Amino acid sequence: MNDRETPEEPPRKRRRDPEGHRAAILEAARHTFAERGYARTTLREIAGRAGVTHGLISRQFSSKERLFLAAVPGNRDLERVAAGDRATLPDRIAHAFVQRMETDAVHDPLIALVRSAASDERAAAHLLVAMQEHSAAVYRSVLCAGAPAAAGDDLDTRVALVGSHMIGVAFSRYIARTEPLASMPPEQLTEHLTRMLRHILLD
């Protein structure tokens, strides 16, 4: 070998960190959806922000819709929030919703989705239906304890009403900021929301 020649360096191995990559993608998606809305966000933009390839996002989540559903805090955490006693399900849902919104409503993807509904009604409706179907499955596992749906079961309707009510609260308090909801103490809002959810889901 010529003295001037240097041995080739072995190719560097890429670090494999699926969980770390997934967490970075979800974090980047949450912020990007909140800042730009669903319609204007692209997977390439999220990939750049997360420091991963566009192909990795496609392999892990398959579509922008599935990534949004995985990134929305209320949707991805619903199983954990819902788990527990059937009688206190409304309390857990209301508390988690208000706490989440009070912590960072400005950057919450659900608020971004509500804001973007006027400009992209079809996409917003499609996503809300997917979220509603997921919620119905989770609530059914708690309220019906694995029993098959009975004749005349209206749980899907009640879940749709829960979603509509919470979206209305989100719009009135965190977007339009109309009174009396805008200045209501969080604890009082949680109490009112719990009472309404209990009536819809259990009464």
PDB file of C-alpha atoms in Angstrom:
ATOM      1  CA  MET A   1       0.000   0.000   0.000  1.00  0.00           C
ATOM      2  CA  ASN A   2       1.285   3.458  -0.901  1.00  0.00           C
ATOM      3  CA  ASP A   3       2.410   5.510   2.080  1.00  0.00           C
ATOM      4  CA  ARG A   4       0.121   8.281   0.907  1.00  0.00           C
ATOM      5  CA  GLU A   5      -2.880   6.068   0.861  1.00  0.00           C
ATOM      6  CA  THR A   6      -4.964   5.824   3.986  1.00  0.00           C
ATOM      7  CA  PRO A   7      -7.144   2.891   4.837  1.00  0.00           C
ATOM      8  CA  GLU A   8     -10.807   3.497   4.209  1.00  0.00           C
ATOM      9  CA  GLU A   9     -12.877   4.106   7.312  1.00  0.00           C
ATOM     10  CA  PRO A  10     -15.574   1.525   7.906  1.00  0.00           C
ATOM     11  CA  PRO A  11     -19.049   2.901   7.132  1.00  0.00           C
ATOM     12  CA  ARG A  12     -20.762   4.387  10.129  1.00  0.00           C
ATOM     13  CA  LYS A  13     -23.715   2.485  11.409  1.00  0.00           C
ATOM     14  CA  ARG A  14     -26.918   4.433  11.797  1.00  0.00           C
ATOM     15  CA  ARG A  15     -28.187   4.509  15.320  1.00  0.00           C
ATOM     16  CA  ARG A  16     -31.458   2.672  15.660  1.00  0.00           C
ATOM     17  CA  ASP A  17     -33.789   4.265  18.161  1.00  0.00           C
ATOM     18  CA  PRO A  18     -37.403   3.549  17.151  1.00  0.00           C
ATOM     19  CA  GLU A  19     -38.903   4.833  20.402  1.00  0.00           C
ATOM     20  CA  GLY A  20     -36.817   7.988  20.337  1.00  0.00           C
ATOM     21  CA  HIS A  21     -37.711   8.652  16.717  1.00  0.00           C
ATOM     22  CA  ARG A  22     -41.395   8.092  17.386  1.00  0.00           C
ATOM     23  CA  ALA A  23     -41.364  10.484  20.343  1.00  0.00           C
ATOM     24  CA  ALA A  24     -39.566  13.125  18.272  1.00  0.00           C
ATOM     25  CA  ILE A  25     -42.064  12.727  15.422  1.00  0.00           C
ATOM     26  CA  LEU A  26     -45.073  13.045  17.735  1.00  0.00           C
ATOM     27  CA  GLU A  27     -43.615  16.110  19.451  1.00  0.00           C
ATOM     28  CA  ALA A  28     -42.828  17.779  16.129  1.00  0.00           C
ATOM     29  CA  ALA A  29     -46.266  16.878  14.779  1.00  0.00           C
ATOM     30  CA  ARG A  30     -48.063  18.284  17.816  1.00  0.00           C
ATOM     31  CA  HIS A  31     -46.325  21.647  17.506  1.00  0.00           C
ATOM     32  CA  THR A  32     -46.557  21.846  13.710  1.00  0.00           C
ATOM     33  CA  PHE A  33     -50.258  20.962  13.575  1.00  0.00           C
ATOM     34  CA  ALA A  34     -50.945  23.521  16.305  1.00  0.00           C
ATOM     35  CA  GLU A  35     -48.995  26.268  14.539  1.00  0.00           C
ATOM     36  CA  ARG A  36     -50.018  25.657  10.923  1.00  0.00           C
ATOM     37  CA  GLY A  37     -53.281  23.743  11.152  1.00  0.00           C
ATOM     38  CA  TYR A  38     -53.993  20.342   9.667  1.00  0.00           C
ATOM     39  CA  ALA A  39     -54.387  21.339   6.018  1.00  0.00           C
ATOM     40  CA  ARG A  40     -51.156  23.340   5.702  1.00  0.00           C
ATOM     41  CA  THR A  41     -48.949  20.881   7.580  1.00  0.00           C
ATOM     42  CA  THR A  42     -46.893  18.452   5.511  1.00  0.00           C
ATOM     43  CA  LEU A  43     -45.165  15.254   6.564  1.00  0.00           C
ATOM     44  CA  ARG A  44     -41.893  16.571   5.117  1.00  0.00           C
ATOM     45  CA  GLU A  45     -42.128  19.627   7.347  1.00  0.00           C
ATOM     46  CA  ILE A  46     -42.684  17.425  10.402  1.00  0.00           C
ATOM     47  CA  ALA A  47     -39.813  15.154   9.344  1.00  0.00           C
ATOM     48  CA  GLY A  48     -37.437  18.114   9.107  1.00  0.00           C
ATOM     49  CA  ARG A  49     -38.480  19.367  12.508  1.00  0.00           C
ATOM     50  CA  ALA A  50     -38.102  15.915  14.079  1.00  0.00           C
ATOM     51  CA  GLY A  51     -34.750  15.240  12.411  1.00  0.00           C
ATOM     52  CA  VAL A  52     -35.952  12.096  10.641  1.00  0.00           C
ATOM     53  CA  THR A  53     -36.739  11.107   7.066  1.00  0.00           C
ATOM     54  CA  HIS A  54     -40.115  11.489   5.408  1.00  0.00           C
ATOM     55  CA  GLY A  55     -40.050   7.756   4.708  1.00  0.00           C
ATOM     56  CA  LEU A  56     -39.674   6.910   8.402  1.00  0.00           C
ATOM     57  CA  ILE A  57     -42.850   8.851   9.228  1.00  0.00           C
ATOM     58  CA  SER A  58     -44.717   7.096   6.425  1.00  0.00           C
ATOM     59  CA  ARG A  59     -43.559   3.695   7.663  1.00  0.00           C
ATOM     60  CA  GLN A  60     -44.517   4.377  11.274  1.00  0.00           C
ATOM     61  CA  PHE A  61     -47.829   6.194  10.760  1.00  0.00           C
ATOM     62  CA  SER A  62     -48.782   5.502   7.107  1.00  0.00           C
ATOM     63  CA  SER A  63     -50.635   8.814   6.640  1.00  0.00           C
ATOM     64  CA  LYS A  64     -50.955  12.379   7.895  1.00  0.00           C
ATOM     65  CA  GLU A  65     -54.376  11.546   9.326  1.00  0.00           C
ATOM     66  CA  ARG A  66     -53.023   8.682  11.450  1.00  0.00           C
ATOM     67  CA  LEU A  67     -50.150  10.854  12.616  1.00  0.00           C
ATOM     68  CA  PHE A  68     -52.578  13.595  13.672  1.00  0.00           C
ATOM     69  CA  LEU A  69     -54.714  11.128  15.603  1.00  0.00           C
ATOM     70  CA  ALA A  70     -51.610   9.783  17.349  1.00  0.00           C
ATOM     71  CA  ALA A  71     -50.363  13.297  18.164  1.00  0.00           C
ATOM     72  CA  VAL A  72     -53.592  14.801  19.552  1.00  0.00           C
ATOM     73  CA  PRO A  73     -53.145  14.569  23.349  1.00  0.00           C
ATOM     74  CA  GLY A  74     -56.767  13.820  24.205  1.00  0.00           C
ATOM     75  CA  ASN A  75     -57.018  11.114  21.578  1.00  0.00           C
ATOM     76  CA  ARG A  76     -53.721   9.338  22.247  1.00  0.00           C
ATOM     77  CA  ASP A  77     -54.183   9.420  26.042  1.00  0.00           C
ATOM     78  CA  LEU A  78     -57.830   8.395  26.091  1.00  0.00           C
ATOM     79  CA  GLU A  79     -57.278   4.761  27.116  1.00  0.00           C
ATOM     80  CA  ARG A  80     -55.257   5.840  30.150  1.00  0.00           C
ATOM     81  CA  VAL A  81     -57.772   8.544  31.150  1.00  0.00           C
ATOM     82  CA  ALA A  82     -60.827   6.325  30.666  1.00  0.00           C
ATOM     83  CA  ALA A  83     -59.480   3.296  32.548  1.00  0.00           C
ATOM     84  CA  GLY A  84     -61.157   2.868  35.924  1.00  0.00           C
ATOM     85  CA  ASP A  85     -64.540   2.850  37.600  1.00  0.00           C
ATOM     86  CA  ARG A  86     -67.503   3.257  35.262  1.00  0.00           C
ATOM     87  CA  ALA A  87     -69.281   5.641  37.651  1.00  0.00           C
ATOM     88  CA  THR A  88     -66.429   8.161  37.653  1.00  0.00           C
ATOM     89  CA  LEU A  89     -65.659   8.098  33.923  1.00  0.00           C
ATOM     90  CA  PRO A  90     -67.232  11.560  33.354  1.00  0.00           C
ATOM     91  CA  ASP A  91     -65.107  13.005  36.162  1.00  0.00           C
ATOM     92  CA  ARG A  92     -61.883  11.677  34.639  1.00  0.00           C
ATOM     93  CA  ILE A  93     -62.740  12.887  31.146  1.00  0.00           C
ATOM     94  CA  ALA A  94     -63.703  16.381  32.294  1.00  0.00           C
ATOM     95  CA  HIS A  95     -60.676  16.781  34.559  1.00  0.00           C
ATOM     96  CA  ALA A  96     -58.206  15.625  31.889  1.00  0.00           C
ATOM     97  CA  PHE A  97     -59.774  17.852  29.218  1.00  0.00           C
ATOM     98  CA  VAL A  98     -59.767  21.035  31.313  1.00  0.00           C
ATOM     99  CA  GLN A  99     -56.285  20.392  32.688  1.00  0.00           C
ATOM    100  CA  ARG A 100     -54.907  19.826  29.191  1.00  0.00           C
ATOM    101  CA  MET A 101     -56.507  22.943  27.742  1.00  0.00           C
ATOM    102  CA  GLU A 102     -55.581  25.148  30.687  1.00  0.00           C
ATOM    103  CA  THR A 103     -51.966  23.996  30.402  1.00  0.00           C
ATOM    104  CA  ASP A 104     -51.403  24.765  26.715  1.00  0.00           C
ATOM    105  CA  ALA A 105     -54.549  25.380  24.659  1.00  0.00           C
ATOM    106  CA  VAL A 106     -52.690  27.650  22.233  1.00  0.00           C
ATOM    107  CA  HIS A 107     -50.539  24.757  21.039  1.00  0.00           C
ATOM    108  CA  ASP A 108     -53.170  22.035  21.275  1.00  0.00           C
ATOM    109  CA  PRO A 109     -53.820  20.283  17.924  1.00  0.00           C
ATOM    110  CA  LEU A 110     -57.559  20.040  18.696  1.00  0.00           C
ATOM    111  CA  ILE A 111     -57.774  23.840  18.832  1.00  0.00           C
ATOM    112  CA  ALA A 112     -55.880  23.972  15.543  1.00  0.00           C
ATOM    113  CA  LEU A 113     -58.368  21.518  14.045  1.00  0.00           C
ATOM    114  CA  VAL A 114     -61.348  23.590  15.184  1.00  0.00           C
ATOM    115  CA  ARG A 115     -59.734  26.749  13.806  1.00  0.00           C
ATOM    116  CA  SER A 116     -59.050  25.119  10.437  1.00  0.00           C
ATOM    117  CA  ALA A 117     -62.569  23.683  10.043  1.00  0.00           C
ATOM    118  CA  ALA A 118     -63.778  26.770   8.182  1.00  0.00           C
ATOM    119  CA  SER A 119     -61.026  26.548   5.566  1.00  0.00           C
ATOM    120  CA  ASP A 120     -60.927  22.767   5.194  1.00  0.00           C
ATOM    121  CA  GLU A 121     -64.300  21.453   6.297  1.00  0.00           C
ATOM    122  CA  ARG A 122     -63.934  18.053   4.661  1.00  0.00           C
ATOM    123  CA  ALA A 123     -60.602  17.223   6.301  1.00  0.00           C
ATOM    124  CA  ALA A 124     -61.799  18.454   9.701  1.00  0.00           C
ATOM    125  CA  ALA A 125     -64.986  16.389   9.485  1.00  0.00           C
ATOM    126  CA  HIS A 126     -63.039  13.281   8.460  1.00  0.00           C
ATOM    127  CA  LEU A 127     -60.669  13.627  11.400  1.00  0.00           C
ATOM    128  CA  LEU A 128     -63.454  14.297  13.885  1.00  0.00           C
ATOM    129  CA  VAL A 129     -65.268  11.161  12.740  1.00  0.00           C
ATOM    130  CA  ALA A 130     -62.105   9.120  13.253  1.00  0.00           C
ATOM    131  CA  MET A 131     -61.649  10.593  16.732  1.00  0.00           C
ATOM    132  CA  GLN A 132     -65.290   9.888  17.530  1.00  0.00           C
ATOM    133  CA  GLU A 133     -64.951   6.242  16.477  1.00  0.00           C
ATOM    134  CA  HIS A 134     -61.876   5.848  18.666  1.00  0.00           C
ATOM    135  CA  SER A 135     -63.651   7.478  21.621  1.00  0.00           C
ATOM    136  CA  ALA A 136     -66.694   5.234  21.190  1.00  0.00           C
ATOM    137  CA  ALA A 137     -64.530   2.109  21.308  1.00  0.00           C
ATOM    138  CA  VAL A 138     -62.711   3.261  24.452  1.00  0.00           C
ATOM    139  CA  TYR A 139     -65.864   4.424  26.266  1.00  0.00           C
ATOM    140  CA  ARG A 140     -67.654   1.196  25.373  1.00  0.00           C
ATOM    141  CA  SER A 141     -64.845  -0.826  26.973  1.00  0.00           C
ATOM    142  CA  VAL A 142     -65.513   1.010  30.254  1.00  0.00           C
ATOM    143  CA  LEU A 143     -69.281   1.531  30.155  1.00  0.00           C
ATOM    144  CA  CYS A 144     -70.221  -1.869  28.759  1.00  0.00           C
ATOM    145  CA  ALA A 145     -67.358  -3.931  30.220  1.00  0.00           C
ATOM    146  CA  GLY A 146     -66.816  -5.888  27.020  1.00  0.00           C
ATOM    147  CA  ALA A 147     -70.469  -6.834  26.551  1.00  0.00           C
ATOM    148  CA  PRO A 148     -71.750  -6.825  22.955  1.00  0.00           C
ATOM    149  CA  ALA A 149     -73.928  -3.922  21.884  1.00  0.00           C
ATOM    150  CA  ALA A 150     -77.556  -4.523  22.772  1.00  0.00           C
ATOM    151  CA  ALA A 151     -80.525  -3.742  20.548  1.00  0.00           C
ATOM    152  CA  GLY A 152     -81.230  -0.029  20.617  1.00  0.00           C
ATOM    153  CA  ASP A 153     -77.774   0.778  21.999  1.00  0.00           C
ATOM    154  CA  ASP A 154     -77.250   4.510  21.530  1.00  0.00           C
ATOM    155  CA  LEU A 155     -73.702   4.785  22.890  1.00  0.00           C
ATOM    156  CA  ASP A 156     -72.322   6.009  19.555  1.00  0.00           C
ATOM    157  CA  THR A 157     -74.860   8.841  19.626  1.00  0.00           C
ATOM    158  CA  ARG A 158     -73.962   9.728  23.211  1.00  0.00           C
ATOM    159  CA  VAL A 159     -70.253   9.740  22.394  1.00  0.00           C
ATOM    160  CA  ALA A 160     -70.940  12.075  19.462  1.00  0.00           C
ATOM    161  CA  LEU A 161     -72.800  14.385  21.840  1.00  0.00           C
ATOM    162  CA  VAL A 162     -69.874  14.333  24.285  1.00  0.00           C
ATOM    163  CA  GLY A 163     -67.480  15.296  21.504  1.00  0.00           C
ATOM    164  CA  SER A 164     -69.741  18.068  20.247  1.00  0.00           C
ATOM    165  CA  HIS A 165     -70.148  19.478  23.741  1.00  0.00           C
ATOM    166  CA  MET A 166     -66.406  19.511  24.429  1.00  0.00           C
ATOM    167  CA  ILE A 167     -65.617  21.087  21.067  1.00  0.00           C
ATOM    168  CA  GLY A 168     -68.184  23.765  21.852  1.00  0.00           C
ATOM    169  CA  VAL A 169     -66.528  24.438  25.204  1.00  0.00           C
ATOM    170  CA  ALA A 170     -63.110  24.578  23.539  1.00  0.00           C
ATOM    171  CA  PHE A 171     -64.341  27.068  20.958  1.00  0.00           C
ATOM    172  CA  SER A 172     -66.186  29.306  23.426  1.00  0.00           C
ATOM    173  CA  ARG A 173     -63.469  29.405  26.097  1.00  0.00           C
ATOM    174  CA  TYR A 174     -60.194  29.078  24.210  1.00  0.00           C
ATOM    175  CA  ILE A 175     -60.894  30.539  20.752  1.00  0.00           C
ATOM    176  CA  ALA A 176     -63.816  32.970  20.836  1.00  0.00           C
ATOM    177  CA  ARG A 177     -63.309  33.646  24.570  1.00  0.00           C
ATOM    178  CA  THR A 178     -66.970  34.419  25.208  1.00  0.00           C
ATOM    179  CA  GLU A 179     -68.424  34.918  28.661  1.00  0.00           C
ATOM    180  CA  PRO A 180     -69.231  33.420  31.063  1.00  0.00           C
ATOM    181  CA  LEU A 181     -66.984  30.509  30.051  1.00  0.00           C
ATOM    182  CA  ALA A 182     -63.929  32.640  29.236  1.00  0.00           C
ATOM    183  CA  SER A 183     -63.353  33.832  32.800  1.00  0.00           C
ATOM    184  CA  MET A 184     -64.824  30.872  34.673  1.00  0.00           C
ATOM    185  CA  PRO A 185     -62.376  29.297  37.160  1.00  0.00           C
ATOM    186  CA  PRO A 186     -61.039  25.943  35.856  1.00  0.00           C
ATOM    187  CA  GLU A 187     -62.436  24.093  38.865  1.00  0.00           C
ATOM    188  CA  GLN A 188     -65.926  25.420  38.195  1.00  0.00           C
ATOM    189  CA  LEU A 189     -65.661  24.603  34.512  1.00  0.00           C
ATOM    190  CA  THR A 190     -64.638  21.052  35.405  1.00  0.00           C
ATOM    191  CA  GLU A 191     -67.651  20.692  37.687  1.00  0.00           C
ATOM    192  CA  HIS A 192     -70.092  21.891  35.011  1.00  0.00           C
ATOM    193  CA  LEU A 193     -68.485  19.718  32.338  1.00  0.00           C
ATOM    194  CA  THR A 194     -68.514  16.665  34.612  1.00  0.00           C
ATOM    195  CA  ARG A 195     -72.228  17.121  35.303  1.00  0.00           C
ATOM    196  CA  MET A 196     -73.040  17.392  31.586  1.00  0.00           C
ATOM    197  CA  LEU A 197     -70.908  14.374  30.658  1.00  0.00           C
ATOM    198  CA  ARG A 198     -72.465  12.310  33.433  1.00  0.00           C
ATOM    199  CA  HIS A 199     -75.917  13.156  32.121  1.00  0.00           C
ATOM    200  CA  ILE A 200     -74.966  12.258  28.545  1.00  0.00           C
ATOM    201  CA  LEU A 201     -73.013   9.058  29.256  1.00  0.00           C
ATOM    202  CA  LEU A 202     -74.689   7.576  32.345  1.00  0.00           C
ATOM    203  CA  ASP A 203     -78.222   8.937  32.878  1.00  0.00           C
TER     204      ASP A 203
END
